[in-house]
Structure formats: structure tokens, C-alpha cells
């Protein structure tokens, strides 16, 4: 759904005229070489565009202004090759609205011990040029990513590439349209929130649509289209003949065609629905939602527009990566004397991008919603590290809550649970993870990802200027509670500056 090569990050190199034209020529040549090298690396998924060396306040302001209005520039990467007096950067940094990364590197990897002289020292001053720039960005309270190391190092390139992925997600999120088909599940608190504040903070818009809008599209689908799609199901998934020939699969295909037409026609990037509002549909959309998520759409069940929007951004971030990302819900616990675990699932809507092996398409009663038996994809998930992420509205701010987890293979089969599911060990353990998640107000709906990690969410919250709270191996409940209290004071005092 999103090609990251459509986007650019601009490499802007700082210097000054103090060192002469020959030095500036070398600085420009080095910066262009670095940008070309990064552009050809596997770690950086977007285009890296070299911008000329900036040496005056006007040049800096212009390149920042140009970045702001460029529809393809998703972020600016700055590098201080020499010393670049940071007062020159004030106006540019003040007006820059695109994400900012500071690449604290130098052209040469090592010191040329037998040849180094003062000319070399003047030309290669990243060590303290970067500190000068760092002071000004800190003085301006400017959120940014700081990446340290030689530009040829794989870890440096990976950090830059991951930051670029987040910048792409942030860029797309700001123009994402979320279709809220029906309202949220009745009397549920956490799926509500301030949609106006969300649009002011994140850029995405959320608007409601009657189920009749979807039903109109569903009713317009032809039998020929439905039959073609059913054949596609049979080609892509394991399926018994009784399912292949069932009216339920035909209805599921018709719903997918109608839902796809609604989303495409309205240029939506994410959507929600709810099992309590299905008038005009024979079944709760399950298979359709799973397949649309696999293509990059965001989704939230029961009207959960915050999770839908967050999933859309995460889908952009993980483009081309292995592991997958899905809508998720903490469903039930496995308490043991040893390692207690969580079984994550939902009624139907888990994305097959996280599936282990080929999903199986099945039809079963739902037991909730009062509709006909829905089709769905059933699968398990491979072991490995993952994150669960919740975006919650705290009233005076948005909080992004992350729990690092380890997906594990179930010890036993689940023959009577015909839904997609994943079992995980929450870090540091279930007791602390559940305590701290609840203390932080985390939702029961999350974005679950094996493709991206906590660092992506850290970069996203920096770009958005929202609170990040992480539950990991080092988390202690008492310290975590103190952190929440400190955060409450911090965001009360400084939220207008974020």
C-alpha cells in the first residue's frame, strides 16, 4: 500500500566560510559521497537526497522552509562536518516542522596518525561541531534523533533507516483518513477520546459513516466479482470444500469487495467497525478486515479509532520487514507456578502478516453479535521478540504505552478455538507487566508487532511530542508508579511547548 521509495530524507551539511573555499569544496564532496552511499544501502529504505552545504543563516532557513513544503520530504538529517556556529541555525530550527535527525559522524573513520595536520583538523571538526549544534537544539527544546558513529557502520545505517521508517509513518499518519463505520462499542471508555485533539496532535482525521454507506457498496457487488474473489481465497489459504462452497464465504467475499470499494473511493487509510452495529450485513467482517490489514490498512475493532490510526502508521514503518504487525487484544491469561503468559487474539480480526505458515480459512459461529457464522483466517504465530503498543487519551495528553514481550509457541493445540491467536511472555513478567499496564491506563486493544521494536515508538513519540511509557525487562512497579507521577507534572508544565 505504501512504497517507501516515494519518500526522501534530506542530508543537510553544516559548515562556515572561515576555513576557505577548498575546505568547503571537500565538505560538499564528502557529504555527497555519504548521501549516495546511504542511498545505495539496504538499511535505509527511503531516498537520501544531498543538499548543498549551508554556511549562513539564510541558507539554513531556506532549506528548512523548502523541506516543510516538500510533499515527499519526510525528514531532515543534519551533519556538522566542520564547526558550524549554531546561532546560524536558530531561525531554521524554529521554523522546521519536519522530523529532525542529527547524524553525529565524520568523513574519516580513523585518525591518519602520520599525516594529520591543522588543515585536516580544521576540515574534520564533527567532534565539537556536533556539540555546538547539540547545544542549540537542546536550548530550543527541539525534539530530534541523535545517531552517533561512522556513516559506513551497519548499526548507524540501521538506526538511520529505522528513523526514516518512523518518519514515513509519521508523514502518512498526518494525512490519514479514518472511517469510523458505526459508533464504538456501547459503554466502553478506552475506545473513546478527543478526535479534535488527536487531529491537532497527529494529523489524522476521524469521521463517522453509517453502516448503510458500506451496505450500499456491498449490495452493488456482482456475482462474478464474488466468484473471482472466492477463487482467490481458495488459492491463497488452506480451505475445506465445505467452506469453499458455503454461502458464508460468498457473503464474506461480498463484504470485502464492498468494504474495499468504500475505503478506496474515500481514500481512507484506516477504519473501524463494531459487532453491535451490523444492520444490513449478514456477518461481522472478519476475513475482509484481516486481508485489508495485510495490505497496509489500519483497523480498530469496536470503533477503536486510535488503534486503527496507530496501526496504519506502524504498517508504513514495517514495510518490507519480516515479522508482521497486527491489531491485537489481551484475551486471557495462563497462570502457572512458573512463567505466566497471555493469550492474545480477537473475535476475528488478526492480521495474517504475523501468521506462522499458511493460514486456514474457516467458518464458525461467533457467539456474539447475533449474526450469521462469519468466515475468518485461523493461524498461530512464531516465537520471537515483539511489542504491544497502546495509544490512550489521558484527557490532558496522549500517552503511548509499550510492553516488550516474547511470543512463544503454545504447549498444546487449540482445536476448539477457531481464531488467529498468539501466546506471549510479557516482560518482565505477567505480574509486573499487568500491574504497570493497568496503572498507566493501557487499553485492551493494541498494535502487536514482531517487525518493529520499542525504538520505533520512541522516535514516533519524539516526532509527535507525546508521552512514551515503556514496560520492559527492567521495569519495577514502584519506580514505574513514580515515573507516571513525574510525567504528570512534566506534561502539565510543558505540554504547550511540545
CSV table of C-alpha atoms in Angstrom, one decimal:
chain,number,residue,atom,x,y,z
A,1,UNK,CA,0.0,0.0,0.0
A,2,UNK,CA,2.9,2.4,0.7
A,3,UNK,CA,6.2,2.4,-1.3
A,4,UNK,CA,8.9,3.9,1.0
A,5,UNK,CA,10.9,4.8,-2.1
A,6,UNK,CA,8.3,7.5,-2.7
A,7,UNK,CA,9.8,9.5,0.2
A,8,UNK,CA,13.0,11.4,0.7
A,9,UNK,CA,15.2,12.5,3.7
A,10,UNK,CA,17.4,15.5,3.1
A,11,UNK,CA,21.0,15.5,4.2
A,12,UNK,CA,22.0,19.0,5.2
A,13,UNK,CA,25.6,19.6,6.0
A,14,UNK,CA,26.7,22.5,8.2
A,15,UNK,CA,29.9,24.4,7.9
A,16,UNK,CA,31.1,28.1,7.6
A,17,UNK,CA,33.4,30.2,5.4
A,18,UNK,CA,36.2,30.5,8.0
A,19,UNK,CA,38.2,27.6,6.5
A,20,UNK,CA,38.3,28.7,2.8
A,21,UNK,CA,36.8,27.5,-0.4
A,22,UNK,CA,39.0,24.4,-0.7
A,23,UNK,CA,37.7,23.1,2.6
A,24,UNK,CA,34.1,23.8,1.6
A,25,UNK,CA,34.6,22.0,-1.7
A,26,UNK,CA,35.8,19.0,0.2
A,27,UNK,CA,32.9,19.2,2.7
A,28,UNK,CA,30.4,19.2,-0.2
A,29,UNK,CA,32.2,16.3,-1.9
A,30,UNK,CA,32.2,14.2,1.3
A,31,UNK,CA,28.5,14.9,2.0
A,32,UNK,CA,27.5,14.0,-1.5
A,33,UNK,CA,29.5,10.7,-1.2
A,34,UNK,CA,27.8,9.9,2.1
A,35,UNK,CA,24.4,10.6,0.7
A,36,UNK,CA,25.0,8.3,-2.3
A,37,UNK,CA,26.4,5.6,-0.1
A,38,UNK,CA,23.4,5.7,2.2
A,39,UNK,CA,21.1,5.8,-0.8
A,40,UNK,CA,22.5,2.5,-2.0
A,41,UNK,CA,22.4,0.8,1.3
A,42,UNK,CA,20.0,-1.9,2.2
A,43,UNK,CA,19.4,-0.4,5.7
A,44,UNK,CA,17.9,2.9,4.5
A,45,UNK,CA,14.6,2.3,2.7
A,46,UNK,CA,13.9,5.9,1.5
A,47,UNK,CA,15.8,8.2,-0.9
A,48,UNK,CA,18.6,10.2,0.7
A,49,UNK,CA,18.9,13.5,-1.1
A,50,UNK,CA,22.1,15.5,-0.8
A,51,UNK,CA,21.5,19.2,-0.2
A,52,UNK,CA,24.3,21.8,-0.6
A,53,UNK,CA,26.5,22.7,2.3
A,54,UNK,CA,24.9,25.5,4.4
A,55,UNK,CA,27.1,28.3,5.7
A,56,UNK,CA,24.8,31.2,6.5
A,57,UNK,CA,21.5,31.7,8.4
A,58,UNK,CA,19.6,32.5,5.2
A,59,UNK,CA,20.8,29.2,3.6
A,60,UNK,CA,19.8,27.2,6.6
A,61,UNK,CA,16.4,28.9,6.8
A,62,UNK,CA,15.7,28.3,3.1
A,63,UNK,CA,16.5,24.6,3.2
A,64,UNK,CA,14.3,24.2,6.3
A,65,UNK,CA,11.4,26.1,4.7
A,66,UNK,CA,11.8,24.1,1.5
A,67,UNK,CA,11.7,20.8,3.5
A,68,UNK,CA,8.5,22.0,5.2
A,69,UNK,CA,6.6,22.4,1.9
A,70,UNK,CA,8.0,19.5,0.0
A,71,UNK,CA,5.4,16.7,-0.3
A,72,UNK,CA,8.0,14.0,-0.5
A,73,UNK,CA,10.5,15.2,2.1
A,74,UNK,CA,9.7,13.3,5.4
A,75,UNK,CA,12.6,14.5,7.5
A,76,UNK,CA,15.9,16.4,7.6
A,77,UNK,CA,19.2,14.8,8.6
A,78,UNK,CA,21.9,17.3,9.6
A,79,UNK,CA,25.6,16.7,9.8
A,80,UNK,CA,28.2,19.1,11.1
A,81,UNK,CA,31.3,18.3,9.0
A,82,UNK,CA,33.2,21.3,10.4
A,83,UNK,CA,32.4,23.7,13.2
A,84,UNK,CA,29.1,25.5,12.3
A,85,UNK,CA,28.3,28.3,14.7
A,86,UNK,CA,24.9,27.3,16.0
A,87,UNK,CA,23.3,30.8,16.2
A,88,UNK,CA,23.1,30.5,12.4
A,89,UNK,CA,20.7,27.6,12.9
A,90,UNK,CA,18.2,29.3,15.2
A,91,UNK,CA,15.7,30.6,12.7
A,92,UNK,CA,15.8,27.4,10.6
A,93,UNK,CA,15.3,25.2,13.5
A,94,UNK,CA,12.5,27.3,14.8
A,95,UNK,CA,10.5,27.1,11.5
A,96,UNK,CA,11.4,23.4,10.7
A,97,UNK,CA,8.3,21.2,11.1
A,98,UNK,CA,9.6,18.0,9.6
A,99,UNK,CA,11.3,15.4,11.8
A,100,UNK,CA,15.0,16.1,12.6
A,101,UNK,CA,17.9,13.7,12.9
A,102,UNK,CA,21.4,14.7,13.9
A,103,UNK,CA,23.9,12.3,12.3
A,104,UNK,CA,27.0,12.8,14.5
A,105,UNK,CA,29.6,11.2,12.3
A,106,UNK,CA,32.8,12.2,10.5
A,107,UNK,CA,34.0,11.5,7.0
A,108,UNK,CA,37.1,9.6,8.0
A,109,UNK,CA,36.7,6.5,10.3
A,110,UNK,CA,40.1,6.7,12.0
A,111,UNK,CA,42.9,9.2,12.7
A,112,UNK,CA,45.6,9.3,10.0
A,113,UNK,CA,48.3,9.4,12.6
A,114,UNK,CA,51.3,10.1,10.4
A,115,UNK,CA,49.6,12.7,8.2
A,116,UNK,CA,47.3,14.6,10.4
A,117,UNK,CA,47.9,18.4,10.5
A,118,UNK,CA,46.0,21.5,11.3
A,119,UNK,CA,44.4,21.6,7.8
A,120,UNK,CA,43.0,18.2,8.5
A,121,UNK,CA,41.8,19.2,11.9
A,122,UNK,CA,40.1,22.4,10.6
A,123,UNK,CA,38.3,20.3,7.9
A,124,UNK,CA,37.2,17.5,10.2
A,125,UNK,CA,35.6,19.0,13.3
A,126,UNK,CA,32.5,16.9,13.7
A,127,UNK,CA,33.5,16.0,17.3
A,128,UNK,CA,32.9,19.5,18.6
A,129,UNK,CA,30.9,20.9,15.7
A,130,UNK,CA,28.2,18.4,16.6
A,131,UNK,CA,28.3,19.5,20.2
A,132,UNK,CA,27.7,23.1,19.2
A,133,UNK,CA,24.7,22.1,17.2
A,134,UNK,CA,23.5,19.9,20.0
A,135,UNK,CA,23.5,22.8,22.4
A,136,UNK,CA,21.3,24.9,20.2
A,137,UNK,CA,18.8,22.2,19.5
A,138,UNK,CA,18.6,21.5,23.3
A,139,UNK,CA,18.4,25.2,24.1
A,140,UNK,CA,15.4,25.4,21.6
A,141,UNK,CA,13.8,22.3,23.2
A,142,UNK,CA,13.8,20.8,19.7
A,143,UNK,CA,13.0,17.1,19.6
A,144,UNK,CA,15.4,15.1,17.4
A,145,UNK,CA,17.1,11.8,16.9
A,146,UNK,CA,20.8,11.7,17.6
A,147,UNK,CA,22.8,8.9,15.8
A,148,UNK,CA,26.5,8.5,16.7
A,149,UNK,CA,29.1,6.5,14.8
A,150,UNK,CA,30.8,6.2,11.4
A,151,UNK,CA,28.5,6.5,8.4
A,152,UNK,CA,29.7,3.2,6.9
A,153,UNK,CA,28.9,1.3,10.1
A,154,UNK,CA,25.9,-1.1,9.7
A,155,UNK,CA,24.4,-0.2,13.0
A,156,UNK,CA,24.5,3.5,12.2
A,157,UNK,CA,22.8,2.9,8.9
A,158,UNK,CA,20.2,0.7,10.6
A,159,UNK,CA,19.4,3.4,13.1
A,160,UNK,CA,19.0,6.0,10.4
A,161,UNK,CA,16.9,3.6,8.3
A,162,UNK,CA,14.6,2.8,11.2
A,163,UNK,CA,14.2,6.6,11.9
A,164,UNK,CA,13.4,7.1,8.3
A,165,UNK,CA,10.7,4.4,8.5
A,166,UNK,CA,9.2,6.1,11.5
A,167,UNK,CA,9.3,9.5,9.7
A,168,UNK,CA,7.5,7.9,6.8
A,169,UNK,CA,4.9,6.5,9.2
A,170,UNK,CA,4.5,9.9,10.8
A,171,UNK,CA,4.3,11.6,7.4
A,172,UNK,CA,1.5,9.3,6.3
A,173,UNK,CA,-0.3,9.5,9.6
A,174,UNK,CA,-0.7,13.2,9.3
A,175,UNK,CA,-2.9,12.8,6.3
A,176,UNK,CA,-4.6,9.5,7.1
A,177,UNK,CA,-8.4,9.5,7.0
A,178,UNK,CA,-10.0,7.0,9.4
A,179,UNK,CA,-13.5,5.8,8.5
A,180,UNK,CA,-15.4,5.0,11.7
A,181,UNK,CA,-18.2,2.8,10.4
A,182,UNK,CA,-20.8,2.9,13.1
A,183,UNK,CA,-20.0,4.0,16.6
A,184,UNK,CA,-17.9,2.4,19.3
A,185,UNK,CA,-19.0,-0.5,21.5
A,186,UNK,CA,-21.6,0.8,23.9
A,187,UNK,CA,-20.4,2.0,27.3
A,188,UNK,CA,-16.8,1.3,26.6
A,189,UNK,CA,-14.4,4.0,27.7
A,190,UNK,CA,-11.0,3.4,26.3
A,191,UNK,CA,-12.1,3.4,22.7
A,192,UNK,CA,-13.4,6.9,23.1
A,193,UNK,CA,-11.3,10.0,23.0
A,194,UNK,CA,-10.9,13.5,21.7
A,195,UNK,CA,-10.8,13.3,18.0
A,196,UNK,CA,-10.2,17.0,17.5
A,197,UNK,CA,-7.2,16.9,19.8
A,198,UNK,CA,-5.9,13.8,18.0
A,199,UNK,CA,-6.1,15.6,14.7
A,200,UNK,CA,-4.3,18.6,16.1
A,201,UNK,CA,-1.5,16.4,17.6
A,202,UNK,CA,-1.2,13.6,15.0
A,203,UNK,CA,-2.8,15.0,11.8
A,204,UNK,CA,-5.1,12.1,11.1
A,205,UNK,CA,-8.9,12.7,10.8
A,206,UNK,CA,-11.7,10.5,12.2
A,207,UNK,CA,-15.2,10.8,10.8
A,208,UNK,CA,-18.2,8.6,11.2
A,209,UNK,CA,-20.1,6.8,8.4
A,210,UNK,CA,-23.4,4.9,8.7
A,211,UNK,CA,-23.4,1.2,8.1
A,212,UNK,CA,-25.7,1.9,5.3
A,213,UNK,CA,-22.8,3.6,3.4
A,214,UNK,CA,-21.0,0.3,3.5
A,215,UNK,CA,-24.1,-1.8,2.7
A,216,UNK,CA,-24.7,0.2,-0.4
A,217,UNK,CA,-21.3,-0.8,-1.7
A,218,UNK,CA,-21.8,-4.4,-0.7
A,219,UNK,CA,-25.1,-4.6,-2.5
A,220,UNK,CA,-23.5,-3.3,-5.7
A,221,UNK,CA,-21.1,-6.2,-6.0
A,222,UNK,CA,-21.7,-8.6,-8.8
A,223,UNK,CA,-21.8,-12.4,-8.5
A,224,UNK,CA,-18.9,-12.6,-11.0
A,225,UNK,CA,-16.7,-10.4,-8.7
A,226,UNK,CA,-17.6,-12.5,-5.7
A,227,UNK,CA,-16.8,-15.8,-7.5
A,228,UNK,CA,-13.4,-14.5,-8.6
A,229,UNK,CA,-12.6,-13.4,-5.0
A,230,UNK,CA,-13.7,-16.7,-3.6
A,231,UNK,CA,-11.3,-18.5,-6.0
A,232,UNK,CA,-8.5,-16.2,-4.8
A,233,UNK,CA,-9.3,-17.3,-1.2
A,234,UNK,CA,-9.0,-20.9,-2.3
A,235,UNK,CA,-5.7,-20.3,-4.0
A,236,UNK,CA,-4.2,-18.4,-1.1
A,237,UNK,CA,-5.4,-20.3,2.0
A,238,UNK,CA,-6.0,-23.8,3.2
A,239,UNK,CA,-9.7,-24.5,2.9
A,240,UNK,CA,-12.0,-27.4,3.1
A,241,UNK,CA,-14.5,-28.0,0.3
A,242,UNK,CA,-17.5,-27.4,2.7
A,243,UNK,CA,-16.1,-23.9,3.4
A,244,UNK,CA,-15.3,-23.3,-0.3
A,245,UNK,CA,-18.9,-23.9,-1.2
A,246,UNK,CA,-20.5,-22.2,1.7
A,247,UNK,CA,-22.8,-19.2,1.5
A,248,UNK,CA,-20.8,-17.7,4.4
A,249,UNK,CA,-17.7,-17.5,2.2
A,250,UNK,CA,-19.7,-15.9,-0.6
A,251,UNK,CA,-21.0,-13.3,1.9
A,252,UNK,CA,-17.5,-12.6,3.3
A,253,UNK,CA,-16.3,-12.0,-0.3
A,254,UNK,CA,-19.1,-9.6,-1.0
A,255,UNK,CA,-18.4,-7.7,2.2
A,256,UNK,CA,-14.7,-7.5,1.3
A,257,UNK,CA,-15.5,-6.1,-2.1
A,258,UNK,CA,-17.9,-3.5,-0.7
A,259,UNK,CA,-15.5,-2.5,2.1
A,260,UNK,CA,-12.6,-2.2,-0.3
A,261,UNK,CA,-14.7,0.0,-2.6
A,262,UNK,CA,-15.7,2.2,0.3
A,263,UNK,CA,-12.1,2.6,1.5
A,264,UNK,CA,-10.7,3.2,-1.9
A,265,UNK,CA,-13.3,5.6,-3.0
A,266,UNK,CA,-12.9,7.7,0.2
A,267,UNK,CA,-9.1,7.5,0.2
A,268,UNK,CA,-9.2,6.1,3.7
A,269,UNK,CA,-6.0,4.6,5.3
A,270,UNK,CA,-7.7,3.1,8.3
A,271,UNK,CA,-11.2,2.1,9.5
A,272,UNK,CA,-13.2,0.7,12.4
A,273,UNK,CA,-16.4,-1.2,12.8
A,274,UNK,CA,-18.3,-2.8,15.7
A,275,UNK,CA,-20.2,-6.1,16.2
A,276,UNK,CA,-23.1,-4.0,17.8
A,277,UNK,CA,-23.8,-2.2,14.6
A,278,UNK,CA,-24.2,-4.6,11.7
A,279,UNK,CA,-27.6,-3.8,10.3
A,280,UNK,CA,-27.7,-4.8,6.7
A,281,UNK,CA,-24.7,-7.2,6.9
A,282,UNK,CA,-25.1,-11.0,7.3
A,283,UNK,CA,-21.9,-11.4,9.3
A,284,UNK,CA,-19.3,-9.4,11.1
A,285,UNK,CA,-16.5,-8.5,8.7
A,286,UNK,CA,-13.6,-10.8,9.6
A,287,UNK,CA,-11.8,-12.2,6.6
A,288,UNK,CA,-12.2,-8.8,4.8
A,289,UNK,CA,-10.6,-7.0,7.7
A,290,UNK,CA,-7.8,-9.5,8.0
A,291,UNK,CA,-6.9,-9.2,4.3
A,292,UNK,CA,-7.1,-5.4,4.3
A,293,UNK,CA,-4.8,-5.1,7.3
A,294,UNK,CA,-2.3,-7.4,5.4
A,295,UNK,CA,-2.3,-4.8,2.6
A,296,UNK,CA,-1.4,-2.0,5.0
A,297,UNK,CA,-4.8,-0.6,6.2
A,298,UNK,CA,-5.1,0.3,9.9
A,299,UNK,CA,-8.0,-1.2,11.8
A,300,UNK,CA,-9.6,-1.0,15.2
A,301,UNK,CA,-12.5,-3.1,16.5
A,302,UNK,CA,-15.5,-1.7,18.3
A,303,UNK,CA,-14.9,1.8,17.0
A,304,UNK,CA,-11.3,2.0,18.3
A,305,UNK,CA,-10.1,4.8,16.0
A,306,UNK,CA,-6.9,5.4,18.0
A,307,UNK,CA,-5.6,1.9,17.5
A,308,UNK,CA,-6.7,2.0,13.8
A,309,UNK,CA,-4.6,5.1,13.2
A,310,UNK,CA,-1.6,3.8,15.1
A,311,UNK,CA,-1.7,0.5,13.2
A,312,UNK,CA,-1.8,2.4,9.9
A,313,UNK,CA,1.4,4.3,10.9
A,314,UNK,CA,3.1,1.0,12.1
A,315,UNK,CA,2.2,-0.7,8.8
A,316,UNK,CA,4.1,2.0,6.9
A,317,UNK,CA,7.1,1.7,9.3
A,318,UNK,CA,7.3,-2.1,8.8
A,319,UNK,CA,7.1,-2.1,5.0
A,320,UNK,CA,9.4,-4.7,3.7
A,321,UNK,CA,10.4,-6.1,7.1
A,322,UNK,CA,9.7,-9.6,8.3
A,323,UNK,CA,7.5,-10.5,11.3
A,324,UNK,CA,4.3,-8.6,10.6
A,325,UNK,CA,2.1,-6.2,12.5
A,326,UNK,CA,-1.5,-6.6,13.6
A,327,UNK,CA,-4.4,-5.3,15.6
A,328,UNK,CA,-4.4,-7.3,18.9
A,329,UNK,CA,-6.2,-7.8,22.2
A,330,UNK,CA,-5.1,-9.3,25.5
A,331,UNK,CA,-7.7,-12.0,25.7
A,332,UNK,CA,-7.0,-14.5,28.5
A,333,UNK,CA,-4.2,-15.4,30.9
A,334,UNK,CA,-2.3,-18.7,31.5
A,335,UNK,CA,-1.4,-18.5,35.2
A,336,UNK,CA,1.2,-21.1,36.2
A,337,UNK,CA,3.6,-21.7,39.1
A,338,UNK,CA,6.4,-20.8,36.7
A,339,UNK,CA,6.1,-18.4,33.8
A,340,UNK,CA,2.6,-17.0,33.4
A,341,UNK,CA,1.6,-15.9,29.9
A,342,UNK,CA,-1.0,-14.0,27.9
A,343,UNK,CA,-3.1,-15.4,25.0
A,344,UNK,CA,-3.7,-12.6,22.5
A,345,UNK,CA,-6.5,-12.9,20.0
A,346,UNK,CA,-9.8,-11.3,18.9
A,347,UNK,CA,-13.1,-12.4,17.7
A,348,UNK,CA,-11.9,-12.5,14.1
A,349,UNK,CA,-9.6,-9.6,13.2
A,350,UNK,CA,-6.0,-10.6,13.5
A,351,UNK,CA,-3.7,-9.7,10.5
A,352,UNK,CA,-2.2,-12.7,8.7
A,353,UNK,CA,1.1,-10.8,8.3
A,354,UNK,CA,2.1,-12.3,11.7
A,355,UNK,CA,1.0,-15.8,10.8
A,356,UNK,CA,3.2,-18.9,11.1
A,357,UNK,CA,2.7,-20.8,7.9
A,358,UNK,CA,-0.3,-20.8,5.6
A,359,UNK,CA,-3.5,-19.6,7.3
A,360,UNK,CA,-6.6,-21.7,7.1
A,361,UNK,CA,-9.9,-20.2,6.1
A,362,UNK,CA,-12.8,-21.5,8.2
A,363,UNK,CA,-16.4,-20.7,9.0
A,364,UNK,CA,-17.7,-21.0,12.6
A,365,UNK,CA,-20.4,-19.4,14.8
A,366,UNK,CA,-19.3,-16.3,16.5
A,367,UNK,CA,-21.4,-16.4,19.7
A,368,UNK,CA,-21.7,-12.6,19.8
A,369,UNK,CA,-23.4,-10.0,17.7
A,370,UNK,CA,-26.4,-12.1,16.6
A,371,UNK,CA,-25.4,-12.5,13.0
A,372,UNK,CA,-24.7,-15.5,10.7
A,373,UNK,CA,-21.5,-17.5,11.0
A,374,UNK,CA,-18.5,-15.4,9.7
A,375,UNK,CA,-15.5,-16.5,7.7
A,376,UNK,CA,-12.1,-15.9,9.2
A,377,UNK,CA,-8.4,-16.9,8.8
A,378,UNK,CA,-7.1,-19.2,11.6
A,379,UNK,CA,-3.4,-19.4,12.4
A,380,UNK,CA,-0.7,-19.4,15.1
A,381,UNK,CA,2.3,-17.1,15.4
A,382,UNK,CA,6.0,-18.0,15.5
A,383,UNK,CA,8.1,-17.4,18.6
A,384,UNK,CA,10.2,-14.3,18.9
A,385,UNK,CA,10.5,-10.8,20.4
A,386,UNK,CA,7.6,-8.4,19.8
A,387,UNK,CA,5.9,-5.3,21.2
A,388,UNK,CA,2.4,-4.5,22.3
A,389,UNK,CA,1.6,-0.8,21.9
A,390,UNK,CA,-1.5,1.2,23.2
A,391,UNK,CA,-2.4,4.8,22.3
A,392,UNK,CA,-4.6,6.2,25.1
A,393,UNK,CA,-6.2,9.5,25.7
A,394,UNK,CA,-5.4,10.7,29.2
A,395,UNK,CA,-7.6,13.8,29.0
A,396,UNK,CA,-4.8,16.3,29.1
A,397,UNK,CA,-2.5,14.5,26.7
A,398,UNK,CA,-2.0,11.3,24.7
A,399,UNK,CA,0.2,8.5,26.1
A,400,UNK,CA,1.9,5.8,24.1
A,401,UNK,CA,2.4,2.7,26.2
A,402,UNK,CA,4.7,-0.1,25.1
A,403,UNK,CA,5.1,-3.6,26.6
A,404,UNK,CA,8.0,-5.6,25.3
A,405,UNK,CA,7.0,-9.3,25.0
A,406,UNK,CA,8.3,-12.6,23.8
A,407,UNK,CA,6.0,-14.6,21.6
A,408,UNK,CA,6.1,-18.4,22.4
A,409,UNK,CA,4.7,-21.5,20.9
A,410,UNK,CA,1.7,-22.9,22.7
A,411,UNK,CA,2.4,-26.1,24.6
A,412,UNK,CA,-0.9,-27.6,23.4
A,413,UNK,CA,-3.1,-27.5,20.4
A,414,UNK,CA,-6.3,-25.3,20.5
A,415,UNK,CA,-8.7,-27.3,18.5
A,416,UNK,CA,-11.8,-25.6,19.8
A,417,UNK,CA,-10.6,-22.0,19.4
A,418,UNK,CA,-11.0,-21.3,15.7
A,419,UNK,CA,-9.4,-17.8,15.6
A,420,UNK,CA,-6.0,-16.4,15.0
A,421,UNK,CA,-4.0,-16.3,18.2
A,422,UNK,CA,-0.6,-15.7,19.7
A,423,UNK,CA,0.8,-16.6,23.1
A,424,UNK,CA,3.4,-14.4,24.7
A,425,UNK,CA,5.5,-13.8,27.8
A,426,UNK,CA,5.2,-10.2,28.8
A,427,UNK,CA,8.3,-8.5,30.2
A,428,UNK,CA,9.5,-8.5,32.9
A,429,UNK,CA,6.8,-11.0,34.0
A,430,UNK,CA,3.0,-11.1,33.9
A,431,UNK,CA,2.5,-9.8,37.4
A,432,UNK,CA,4.6,-6.6,36.9
A,433,UNK,CA,3.5,-6.1,33.3
A,434,UNK,CA,-0.2,-6.3,34.1
A,435,UNK,CA,0.2,-4.1,37.2
A,436,UNK,CA,2.1,-1.4,35.3
A,437,UNK,CA,-0.1,-1.6,32.2
A,438,UNK,CA,-3.2,-1.0,34.3
A,439,UNK,CA,-1.5,1.7,36.4
A,440,UNK,CA,-0.7,3.5,33.1
A,441,UNK,CA,-4.3,3.2,31.8
A,442,UNK,CA,-3.3,1.0,28.9
A,443,UNK,CA,-6.1,-0.2,26.7
A,444,UNK,CA,-7.1,-3.8,26.0
A,445,UNK,CA,-6.7,-3.2,22.3
A,446,UNK,CA,-3.1,-2.9,21.0
A,447,UNK,CA,-0.9,-2.8,18.0
A,448,UNK,CA,1.2,-6.0,18.1
A,449,UNK,CA,4.4,-6.2,16.0
A,450,UNK,CA,7.2,-8.6,15.5
A,451,UNK,CA,8.7,-6.4,12.8
A,452,UNK,CA,9.4,-3.2,14.7
A,453,UNK,CA,10.6,-2.6,18.2
A,454,UNK,CA,10.4,0.0,21.0
A,455,UNK,CA,13.0,2.3,19.4
A,456,UNK,CA,10.4,3.0,16.6
A,457,UNK,CA,7.8,4.1,19.1
A,458,UNK,CA,10.4,6.2,20.9
A,459,UNK,CA,11.1,8.0,17.6
A,460,UNK,CA,7.4,8.4,16.9
A,461,UNK,CA,6.6,10.0,20.3
A,462,UNK,CA,9.5,12.4,19.7
A,463,UNK,CA,8.1,13.4,16.4
A,464,UNK,CA,4.5,13.7,17.8
A,465,UNK,CA,5.6,15.4,21.1
A,466,UNK,CA,3.6,12.9,23.2
A,467,UNK,CA,4.4,10.8,26.2
A,468,UNK,CA,6.1,7.4,26.0
A,469,UNK,CA,5.9,4.8,28.7
A,470,UNK,CA,7.8,1.5,28.4
A,471,UNK,CA,7.4,-1.7,30.2
A,472,UNK,CA,10.4,-3.9,29.7
A,473,UNK,CA,12.8,-6.3,31.5
A,474,UNK,CA,14.0,-3.6,33.8
A,475,UNK,CA,10.6,-2.4,34.9
A,476,UNK,CA,9.8,-2.3,38.7
A,477,UNK,CA,6.3,-1.4,39.7
A,478,UNK,CA,7.3,1.1,42.4
A,479,UNK,CA,9.7,3.0,40.1
A,480,UNK,CA,7.1,2.9,37.3
A,481,UNK,CA,4.5,4.5,39.5
A,482,UNK,CA,6.9,7.3,40.4
A,483,UNK,CA,7.6,7.8,36.7
A,484,UNK,CA,3.9,8.2,35.9
A,485,UNK,CA,3.6,10.8,38.7
A,486,UNK,CA,6.7,12.7,37.4
A,487,UNK,CA,5.3,12.6,33.9
A,488,UNK,CA,2.0,14.0,35.1
A,489,UNK,CA,3.9,17.1,36.4
A,490,UNK,CA,6.1,17.4,33.4
A,491,UNK,CA,3.3,17.4,30.8
A,492,UNK,CA,1.2,19.7,33.0
A,493,UNK,CA,4.0,22.3,32.9
A,494,UNK,CA,5.4,21.8,29.4
A,495,UNK,CA,2.6,20.4,27.2
A,496,UNK,CA,2.2,23.7,25.4
A,497,UNK,CA,5.9,23.6,24.4
A,498,UNK,CA,5.6,20.1,22.9
